[in-house]
XYZ file of C-alpha atoms in Angstrom:
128
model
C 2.011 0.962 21.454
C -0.274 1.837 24.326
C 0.875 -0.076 27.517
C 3.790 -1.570 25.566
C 1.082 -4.131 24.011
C 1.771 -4.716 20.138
C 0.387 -6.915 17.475
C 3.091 -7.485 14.598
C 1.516 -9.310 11.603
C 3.546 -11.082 8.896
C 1.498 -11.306 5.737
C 3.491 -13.234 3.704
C 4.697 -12.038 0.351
C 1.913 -12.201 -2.386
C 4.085 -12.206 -5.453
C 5.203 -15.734 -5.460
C 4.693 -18.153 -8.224
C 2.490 -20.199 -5.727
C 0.386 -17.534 -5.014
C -0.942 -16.892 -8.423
C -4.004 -18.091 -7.954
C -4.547 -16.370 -4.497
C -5.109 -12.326 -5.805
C -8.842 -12.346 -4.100
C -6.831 -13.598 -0.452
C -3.845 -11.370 -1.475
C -6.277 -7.906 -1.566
C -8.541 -9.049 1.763
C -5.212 -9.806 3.882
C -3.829 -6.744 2.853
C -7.213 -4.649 3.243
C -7.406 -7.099 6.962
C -3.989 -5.771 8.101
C -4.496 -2.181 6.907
C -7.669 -2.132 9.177
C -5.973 -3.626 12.239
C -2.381 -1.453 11.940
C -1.573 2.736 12.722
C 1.543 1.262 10.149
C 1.486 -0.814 7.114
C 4.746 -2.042 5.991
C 5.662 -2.491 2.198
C 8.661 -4.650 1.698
C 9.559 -3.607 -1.758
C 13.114 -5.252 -3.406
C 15.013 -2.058 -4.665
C 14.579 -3.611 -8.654
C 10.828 -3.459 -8.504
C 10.537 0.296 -7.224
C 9.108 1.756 -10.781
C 7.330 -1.336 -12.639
C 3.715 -1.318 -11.791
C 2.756 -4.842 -11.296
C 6.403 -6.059 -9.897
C 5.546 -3.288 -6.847
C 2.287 -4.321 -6.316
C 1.216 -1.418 -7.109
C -2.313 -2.409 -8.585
C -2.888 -4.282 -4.847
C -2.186 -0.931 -2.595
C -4.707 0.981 -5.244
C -6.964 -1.738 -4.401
C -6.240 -1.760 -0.525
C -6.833 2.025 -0.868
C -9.834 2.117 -2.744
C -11.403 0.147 -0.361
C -10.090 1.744 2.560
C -11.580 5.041 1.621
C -14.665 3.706 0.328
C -15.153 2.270 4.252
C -14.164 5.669 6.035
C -15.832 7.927 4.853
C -18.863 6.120 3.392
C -21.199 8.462 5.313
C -21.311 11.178 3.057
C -19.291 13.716 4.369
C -15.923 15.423 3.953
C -14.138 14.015 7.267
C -13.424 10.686 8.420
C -15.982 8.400 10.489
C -15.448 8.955 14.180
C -12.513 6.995 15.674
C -10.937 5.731 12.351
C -7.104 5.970 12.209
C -5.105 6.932 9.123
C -2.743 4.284 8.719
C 0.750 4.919 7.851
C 2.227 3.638 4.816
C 5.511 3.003 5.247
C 8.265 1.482 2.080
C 10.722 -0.015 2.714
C 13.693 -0.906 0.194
C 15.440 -3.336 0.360
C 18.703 -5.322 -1.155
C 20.468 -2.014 -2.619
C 23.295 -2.108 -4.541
C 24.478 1.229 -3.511
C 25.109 2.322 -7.228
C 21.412 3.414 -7.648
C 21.331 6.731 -5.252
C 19.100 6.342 -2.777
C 17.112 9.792 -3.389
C 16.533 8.899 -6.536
C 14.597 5.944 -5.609
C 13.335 7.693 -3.016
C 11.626 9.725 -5.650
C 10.860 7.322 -7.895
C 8.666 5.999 -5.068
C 7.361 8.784 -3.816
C 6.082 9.844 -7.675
C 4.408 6.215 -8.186
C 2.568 6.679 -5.167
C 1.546 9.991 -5.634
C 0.444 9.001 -9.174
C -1.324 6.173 -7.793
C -3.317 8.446 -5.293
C -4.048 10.943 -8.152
C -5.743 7.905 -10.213
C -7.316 6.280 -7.373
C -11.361 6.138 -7.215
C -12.543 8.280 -4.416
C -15.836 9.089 -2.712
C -17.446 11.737 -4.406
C -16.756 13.997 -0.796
C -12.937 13.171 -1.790
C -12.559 13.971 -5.272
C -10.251 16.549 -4.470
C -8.090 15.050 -1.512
């Protein structure tokens, strides 16, 4: 951070049973923090890293839908003026250091890659 200034944001986990009800606040906190952050933290429990809805996987398509839609919603091939790429960044956690790490490593890396190949893009993205 610039200056040694830094705004950390906690949004809290969006896969309780409480928060059920709450997928339209789950996908505008997410889409709020991606627009305020240079990194976007995933907190993923090493047992959910390859089912779909268990990773949230259908909320960062969402969150990056949306995010593209807004940057380069003018039409051509770059991004708008100013706006950061954001740095997703997963992060494991609780293994049980029988599963090798590489392989979920890859296992990530493919359902994200995957989710990027399916995602909607601007029609000046179709090919990013």
């Amino acid at each position: 951070a610039k200056g040694g200034e830094m705004l950390v944001l906690d949004v809290e986990g969006t896969d309780g049973r409480e928060k059920e009800d709450q997928k339209e606040f789950e996908g505008k906190s997410a889409l709020f923090s991606l627009a305020l952050t240079d990194i976007m933290m995933v907190n993923m429990w090493m047992h959910e890293v390859g089912r779909f809805n268990a990773a949230n996987l259908p909320l960062i398509r969402t969150v990056l839908e949306v995010h593209l839609r807004l940057l380069h919603s003018t039409g051509s091939s770059t991004q708008q003026p100013g706006a950061a790429k954001p740095l997703l960044l997963f992060l494991l956690r609780d293994c049980d250091g029988e599963t090798p790490v590489e392989q979920l490593q890859a296992d990530v890396l493919r359902d994200i890659e995957k989710l990027w190949t399916d995602v909607r893009k601007p029609d000046n993205m179709t090919d990013a």
